[in-house]
């Protein structure tokens, strides 16, 4: 037997069961089975008595006693199997709502048994639904934790229950000395006092006790994180030594003229620090690969513009790519306005650009007279050819697929410098894991004069109060957003809600101008609506989430989010960032129904308690899980067997530091004591990180 052996050859499985296991659980080899870990453990060292049971008992527990009688009980059309369980201190019922005739016949009557399960309490009577029963004699002092594996009804009905998987894994674990090789050198084993790899697998499936399990769990989590980080570390080293880029040594007239004469405000210290980091990167003949994180309204676009001016001073073109047309337009209009007096040529290319406009852009890009191109996916078209693209800036990169980004990289013989921007703060564990090949810059300071947005939770009964508050703000010369959810699954209904919302708003605010923005509008209609609101001609905008990113109206001071319980946490934070962009106090009002789920309450509470995008991102990851945060383009990457990106921050930190130290001293892993790491990585991990080739 080896790791690639089909599970059909494992004692007790066979071809038919192997086929069923593969179809339901996706397991086909011995290695798959070894990585099929228990989801929890029953503590067999602790035996309760019936008299010790309390209403607070929520964990699976074990009791020892006898089953004295079994009966089928019919209630209407449903049948259940009930058995009386007794020990020396009292009795309780065991109940099965789904059962086979075989179970009824096999229950060991008047024999000593151990039962495992959760306790239910009804009318102060205890019962245990669907218990696990062990009739064999239990050894004194047996302190093993009993593994409970993921299962399914389809498997259980065919006899592939917990006992089946425990026996199958026990048969595989007997072969562990021939299956599992060590992959850490002696110096790592000593530094971290690791359990051997063979013992780790054995004790994660059949722990001797809690201490052995904890050591095994730590060892396997560390290993998983270590080799994952190693892939990124090797990639980063390769990038630093092999990825040639055009050096930008000059800070020239374009940058200096803008900085001295056209900068609308003093840069924050954080912006200055980030610019310095970018400048140091671009001086070198190595492609920059940098992630710029900054909360909503922290001034990332200004940093991007100044970076593009450095590219211009060195004779290169720049491209800024955004995921949506409205965001691309926002960037374009904002940058164009800032560059108005400089004479720099900047153009916008989106899917809705007319043929004549496209021709001009294509010509100017090829002859080099166009310095800055802002666009959407349209910039990836084969017809779009640059004379000398030196800098590619990608906004909200998680919305683009890897293949799309690779096309942009290929627009120049020598790859352009890469600056990735995001206003969606990335939780620390994800930043350390999935972005560790990127150098990270953070703008952690807001422009001077910005006041924190006040966020309040209001219900339907408060609507009149909310509307009057909005009127007060409008009388002060401010503007207001009303945002409605638009979720694809119920688009027609949501569109109807939006129209009804518009009617209510127009009726109550009849003395003011109201404009509307939603996803079904044509691009020119969206532009007109946005311009109407931005110019101050309309005091109120009723919109869907198309305003989530990039819309910038400094005079807007109130954001009312309708049915806010239907929005995700990061989406709520992005929407809130559309206000608070001027010097005046701004407000975000979260309207909800009266009944909220526990998760919705957590989201609303988080929003009212903090404006910190990084804190919000941590809560968001706990609620949604890492896959959703990373986006659908990379959801397959979160395929860790044991490592938990939410709870294992300490392990991720330790492995990241360990990998960095090892590669600093031995970047090719060529030292004799590191060959064990290198050989294992080449055999099992190289190629698994292919989705991360382009960050």
mmCIF file of N, CA and C in Angstrom, residues 662-679:
data_model
loop_
_atom_site.group_PDB
_atom_site.id
_atom_site.type_symbol
_atom_site.label_atom_id
_atom_site.label_comp_id
_atom_site.label_asym_id
_atom_site.label_seq_id
_atom_site.Cartn_x
_atom_site.Cartn_y
_atom_site.Cartn_z
ATOM 1 N N UNK A 662 14.373 31.088 6.665
ATOM 2 C CA UNK A 662 15.012 29.988 5.930
ATOM 3 C C UNK A 662 15.440 30.460 4.540
ATOM 4 N N UNK A 663 14.539 31.158 3.827
ATOM 5 C CA UNK A 663 14.843 31.590 2.453
ATOM 6 C C UNK A 663 15.869 32.722 2.418
ATOM 7 N N UNK A 664 15.910 33.506 3.476
ATOM 8 C CA UNK A 664 16.923 34.572 3.548
ATOM 9 C C UNK A 664 18.320 33.959 3.605
ATOM 10 N N UNK A 665 18.446 32.879 4.384
ATOM 11 C CA UNK A 665 19.746 32.222 4.546
ATOM 12 C C UNK A 665 20.054 31.257 3.402
ATOM 13 N N UNK A 666 18.999 30.670 2.822
ATOM 14 C CA UNK A 666 19.201 29.630 1.797
ATOM 15 C C UNK A 666 18.085 29.709 0.752
ATOM 16 N N UNK A 667 18.122 30.754 -0.122
ATOM 17 C CA UNK A 667 16.994 30.996 -1.042
ATOM 18 C C UNK A 667 16.714 29.876 -2.033
ATOM 19 N N UNK A 668 17.699 29.033 -2.325
ATOM 20 C CA UNK A 668 17.477 27.933 -3.268
ATOM 21 C C UNK A 668 17.230 26.605 -2.545
ATOM 22 N N UNK A 669 17.192 26.649 -1.219
ATOM 23 C CA UNK A 669 17.032 25.436 -0.395
ATOM 24 C C UNK A 669 18.062 24.374 -0.787
ATOM 25 N N UNK A 670 19.308 24.814 -0.948
ATOM 26 C CA UNK A 670 20.348 23.899 -1.429
ATOM 27 C C UNK A 670 21.222 23.336 -0.305
ATOM 28 N N UNK A 671 21.052 23.868 0.922
ATOM 29 C CA UNK A 671 21.818 23.325 2.041
ATOM 30 C C UNK A 671 21.372 21.895 2.322
ATOM 31 N N UNK A 672 22.313 21.008 2.697
ATOM 32 C CA UNK A 672 21.935 19.601 2.932
ATOM 33 C C UNK A 672 20.750 19.432 3.888
ATOM 34 N N UNK A 673 20.730 20.252 4.978
ATOM 35 C CA UNK A 673 19.637 20.057 5.944
ATOM 36 C C UNK A 673 18.298 20.590 5.437
ATOM 37 N N UNK A 674 18.314 21.382 4.362
ATOM 38 C CA UNK A 674 17.046 21.883 3.797
ATOM 39 C C UNK A 674 16.553 21.062 2.606
ATOM 40 N N UNK A 675 17.357 20.074 2.189
ATOM 41 C CA UNK A 675 16.957 19.263 1.028
ATOM 42 C C UNK A 675 15.663 18.496 1.300
ATOM 43 N N UNK A 676 15.446 18.116 2.551
ATOM 44 C CA UNK A 676 14.221 17.383 2.908
ATOM 45 C C UNK A 676 12.984 18.249 2.639
ATOM 46 N N UNK A 677 13.097 19.569 2.911
ATOM 47 C CA UNK A 677 12.003 20.515 2.634
ATOM 48 C C UNK A 677 11.814 20.650 1.131
ATOM 49 N N UNK A 678 12.925 20.855 0.429
ATOM 50 C CA UNK A 678 12.881 21.086 -1.023
ATOM 51 C C UNK A 678 12.267 19.892 -1.751
ATOM 52 N N UNK A 679 12.736 18.697 -1.412
ATOM 53 C CA UNK A 679 12.245 17.490 -2.095
ATOM 54 C C UNK A 679 10.750 17.287 -1.869
#
